[in-house]
Short mmCIF file of N, CA and C in Angstrom, two decimals:
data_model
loop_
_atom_site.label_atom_id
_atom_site.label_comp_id
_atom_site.label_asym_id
_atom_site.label_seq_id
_atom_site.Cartn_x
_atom_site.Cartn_y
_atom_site.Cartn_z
N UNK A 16 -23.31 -20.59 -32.17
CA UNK A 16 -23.04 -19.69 -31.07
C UNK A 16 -22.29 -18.46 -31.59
N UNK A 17 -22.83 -17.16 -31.03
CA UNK A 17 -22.26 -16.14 -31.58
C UNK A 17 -21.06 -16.05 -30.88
N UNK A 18 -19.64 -15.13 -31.57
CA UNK A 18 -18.64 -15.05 -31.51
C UNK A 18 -18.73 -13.45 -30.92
N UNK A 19 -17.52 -13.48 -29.69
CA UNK A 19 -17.68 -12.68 -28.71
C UNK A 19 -16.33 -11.91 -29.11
N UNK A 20 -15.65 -11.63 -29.86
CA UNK A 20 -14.53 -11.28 -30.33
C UNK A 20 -14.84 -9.37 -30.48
N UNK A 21 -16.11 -9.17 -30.09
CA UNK A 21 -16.32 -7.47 -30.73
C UNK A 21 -16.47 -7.06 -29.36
N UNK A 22 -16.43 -7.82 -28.21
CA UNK A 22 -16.59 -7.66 -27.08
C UNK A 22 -15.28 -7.30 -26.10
N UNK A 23 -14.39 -7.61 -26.95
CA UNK A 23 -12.92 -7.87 -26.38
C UNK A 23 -12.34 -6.54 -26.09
N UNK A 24 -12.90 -5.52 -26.89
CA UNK A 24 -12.55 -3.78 -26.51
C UNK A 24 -13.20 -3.06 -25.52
N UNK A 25 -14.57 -3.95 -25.45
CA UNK A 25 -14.94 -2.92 -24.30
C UNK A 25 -14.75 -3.39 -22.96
N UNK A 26 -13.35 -4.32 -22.43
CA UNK A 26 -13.32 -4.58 -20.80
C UNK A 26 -11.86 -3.77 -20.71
N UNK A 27 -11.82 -3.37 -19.33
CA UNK A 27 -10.76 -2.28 -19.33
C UNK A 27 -9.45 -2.97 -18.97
N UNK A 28 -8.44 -2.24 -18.89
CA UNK A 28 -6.90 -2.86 -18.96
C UNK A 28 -7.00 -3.34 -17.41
N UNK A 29 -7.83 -3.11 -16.80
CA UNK A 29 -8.09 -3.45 -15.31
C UNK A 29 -8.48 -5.59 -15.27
N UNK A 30 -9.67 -5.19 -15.79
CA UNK A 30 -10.27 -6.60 -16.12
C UNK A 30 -9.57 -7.83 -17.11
N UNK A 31 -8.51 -6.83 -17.91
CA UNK A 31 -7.82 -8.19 -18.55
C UNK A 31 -6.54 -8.18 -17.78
N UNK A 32 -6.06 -7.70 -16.72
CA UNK A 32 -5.00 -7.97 -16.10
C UNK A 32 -5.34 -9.69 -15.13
N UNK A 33 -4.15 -10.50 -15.26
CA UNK A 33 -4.62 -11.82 -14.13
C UNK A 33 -3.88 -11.29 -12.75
N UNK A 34 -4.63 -11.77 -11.88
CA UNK A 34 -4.50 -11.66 -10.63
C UNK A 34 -3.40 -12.78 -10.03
N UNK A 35 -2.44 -12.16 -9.19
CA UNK A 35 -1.25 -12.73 -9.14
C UNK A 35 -1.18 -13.09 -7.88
N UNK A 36 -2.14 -11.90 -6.90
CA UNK A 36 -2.15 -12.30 -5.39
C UNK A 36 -3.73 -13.06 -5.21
N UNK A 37 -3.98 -14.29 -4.92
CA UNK A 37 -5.28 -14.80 -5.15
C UNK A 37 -5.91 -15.03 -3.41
N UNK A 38 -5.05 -14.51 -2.53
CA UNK A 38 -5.55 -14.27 -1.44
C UNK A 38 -6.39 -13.14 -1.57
N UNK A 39 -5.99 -12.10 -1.92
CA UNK A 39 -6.65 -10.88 -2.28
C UNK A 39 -8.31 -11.21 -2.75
N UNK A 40 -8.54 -12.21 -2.74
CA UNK A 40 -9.88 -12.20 -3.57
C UNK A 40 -10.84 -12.74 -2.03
N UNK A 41 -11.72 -12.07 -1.67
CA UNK A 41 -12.90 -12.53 -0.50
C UNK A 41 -13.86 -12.74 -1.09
N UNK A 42 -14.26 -14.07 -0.05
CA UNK A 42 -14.96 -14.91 -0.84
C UNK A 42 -16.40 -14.32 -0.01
N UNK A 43 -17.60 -14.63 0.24
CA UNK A 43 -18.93 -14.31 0.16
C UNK A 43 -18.62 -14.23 2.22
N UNK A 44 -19.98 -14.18 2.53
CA UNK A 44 -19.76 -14.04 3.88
C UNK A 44 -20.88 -14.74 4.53
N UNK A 45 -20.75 -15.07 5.76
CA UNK A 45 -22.16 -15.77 6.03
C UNK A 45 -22.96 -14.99 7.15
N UNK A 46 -23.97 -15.17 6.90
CA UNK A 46 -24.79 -14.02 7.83
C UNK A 46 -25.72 -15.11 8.63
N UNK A 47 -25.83 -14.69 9.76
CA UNK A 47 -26.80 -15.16 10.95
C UNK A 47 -27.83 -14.74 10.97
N UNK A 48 -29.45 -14.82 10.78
CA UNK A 48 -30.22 -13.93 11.61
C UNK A 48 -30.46 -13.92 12.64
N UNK A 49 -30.26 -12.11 13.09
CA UNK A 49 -30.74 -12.11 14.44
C UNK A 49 -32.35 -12.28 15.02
N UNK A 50 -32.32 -12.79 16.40
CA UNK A 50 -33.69 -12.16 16.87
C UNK A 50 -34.06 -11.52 17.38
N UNK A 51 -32.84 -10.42 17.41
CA UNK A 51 -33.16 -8.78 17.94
C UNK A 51 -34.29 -8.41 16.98
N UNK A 52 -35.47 -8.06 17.77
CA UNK A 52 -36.48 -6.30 16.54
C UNK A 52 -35.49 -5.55 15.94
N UNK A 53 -35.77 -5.46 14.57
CA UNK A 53 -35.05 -4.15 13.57
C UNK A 53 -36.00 -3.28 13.17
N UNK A 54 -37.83 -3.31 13.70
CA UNK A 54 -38.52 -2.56 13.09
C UNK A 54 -39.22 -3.26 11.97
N UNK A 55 -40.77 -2.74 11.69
CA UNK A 55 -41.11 -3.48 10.67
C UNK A 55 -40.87 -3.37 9.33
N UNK A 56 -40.59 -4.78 8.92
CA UNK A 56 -40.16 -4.69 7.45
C UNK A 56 -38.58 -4.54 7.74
N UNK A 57 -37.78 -5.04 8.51
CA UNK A 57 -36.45 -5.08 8.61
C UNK A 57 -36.10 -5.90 9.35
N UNK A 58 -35.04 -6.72 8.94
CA UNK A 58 -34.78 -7.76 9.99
C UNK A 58 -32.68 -7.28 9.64
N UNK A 59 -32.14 -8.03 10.77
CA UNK A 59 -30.60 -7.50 11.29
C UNK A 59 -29.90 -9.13 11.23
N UNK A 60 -28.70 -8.90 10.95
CA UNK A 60 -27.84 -10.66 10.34
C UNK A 60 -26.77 -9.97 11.11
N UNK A 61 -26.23 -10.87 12.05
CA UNK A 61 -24.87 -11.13 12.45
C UNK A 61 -23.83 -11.53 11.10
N UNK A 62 -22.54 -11.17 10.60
CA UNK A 62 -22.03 -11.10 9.21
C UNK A 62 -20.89 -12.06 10.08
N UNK A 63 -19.83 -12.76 9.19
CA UNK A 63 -19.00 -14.02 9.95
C UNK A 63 -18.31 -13.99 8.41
N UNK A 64 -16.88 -14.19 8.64
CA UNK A 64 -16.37 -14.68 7.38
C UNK A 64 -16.63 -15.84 6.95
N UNK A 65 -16.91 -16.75 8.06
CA UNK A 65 -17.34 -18.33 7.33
C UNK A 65 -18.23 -18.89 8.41
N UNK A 66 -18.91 -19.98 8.14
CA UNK A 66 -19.38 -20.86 9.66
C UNK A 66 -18.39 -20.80 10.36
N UNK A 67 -18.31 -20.72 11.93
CA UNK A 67 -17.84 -20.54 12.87
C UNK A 67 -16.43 -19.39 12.45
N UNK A 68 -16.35 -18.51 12.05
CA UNK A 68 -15.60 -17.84 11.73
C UNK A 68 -15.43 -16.38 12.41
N UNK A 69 -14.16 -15.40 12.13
CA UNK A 69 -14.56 -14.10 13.06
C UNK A 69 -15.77 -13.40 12.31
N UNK A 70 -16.26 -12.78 13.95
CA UNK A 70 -17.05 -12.17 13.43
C UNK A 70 -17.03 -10.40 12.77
N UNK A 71 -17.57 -10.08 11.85
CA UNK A 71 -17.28 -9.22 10.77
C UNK A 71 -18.14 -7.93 11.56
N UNK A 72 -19.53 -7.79 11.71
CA UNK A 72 -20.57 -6.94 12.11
C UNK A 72 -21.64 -7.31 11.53
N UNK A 73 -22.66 -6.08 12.03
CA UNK A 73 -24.10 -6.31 11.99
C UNK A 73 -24.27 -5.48 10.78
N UNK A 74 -25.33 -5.94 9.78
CA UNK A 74 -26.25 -5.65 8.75
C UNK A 74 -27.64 -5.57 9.05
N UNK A 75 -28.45 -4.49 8.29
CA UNK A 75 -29.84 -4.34 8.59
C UNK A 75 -30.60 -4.17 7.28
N UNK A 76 -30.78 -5.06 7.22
CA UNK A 76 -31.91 -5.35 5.54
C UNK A 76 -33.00 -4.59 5.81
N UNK A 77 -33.54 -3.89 5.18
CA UNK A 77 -35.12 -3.51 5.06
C UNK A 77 -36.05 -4.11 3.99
N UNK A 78 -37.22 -4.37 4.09
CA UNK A 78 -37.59 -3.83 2.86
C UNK A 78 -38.24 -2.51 1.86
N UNK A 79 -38.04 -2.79 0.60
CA UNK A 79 -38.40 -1.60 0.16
C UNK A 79 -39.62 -0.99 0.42
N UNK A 80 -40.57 -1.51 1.07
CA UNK A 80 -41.58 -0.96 1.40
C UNK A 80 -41.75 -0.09 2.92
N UNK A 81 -40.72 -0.51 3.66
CA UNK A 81 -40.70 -0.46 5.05
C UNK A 81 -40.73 1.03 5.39
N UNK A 82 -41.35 1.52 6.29
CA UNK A 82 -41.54 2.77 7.13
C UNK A 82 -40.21 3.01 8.08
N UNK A 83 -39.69 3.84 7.89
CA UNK A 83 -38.60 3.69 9.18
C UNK A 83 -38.96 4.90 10.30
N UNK A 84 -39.23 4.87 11.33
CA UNK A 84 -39.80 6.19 11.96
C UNK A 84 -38.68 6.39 12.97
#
């Protein structure tokens, strides 16, 4: 296994600092889909910090192909 030691200069004084407040760190979020229409090629997620959790807002995915008129 190669040795990662030439790697050690390029992360910034940011990334080698440890984190002291570990609340500070948010964790992923959970999204609902809605069955509101977003248009084709787009669908809309209710966002939630966790299952049954507050709710955060709405997101609208497209895809990259999608027409938006």
């Amino acid at each position: 296994m190669k040795k990662l030691n030439g790697m050690k200069s390029g992360f910034s004084s940011l990334e080698n600092k440890k984190l002291k407040d570990l609340k500070s760190i948010q964790g992923g979020s959970y999204n609902v889909k809605s069955n509101v229409p977003a248009g084709e090629g787009c669908e809309e997620y209710d966002t939630y910090t966790a299952p049954g959790g507050t709710y955060i807002g709405r997101i609208t995915v497209c895809s990259p192909t999608a027409t938006l008129n």
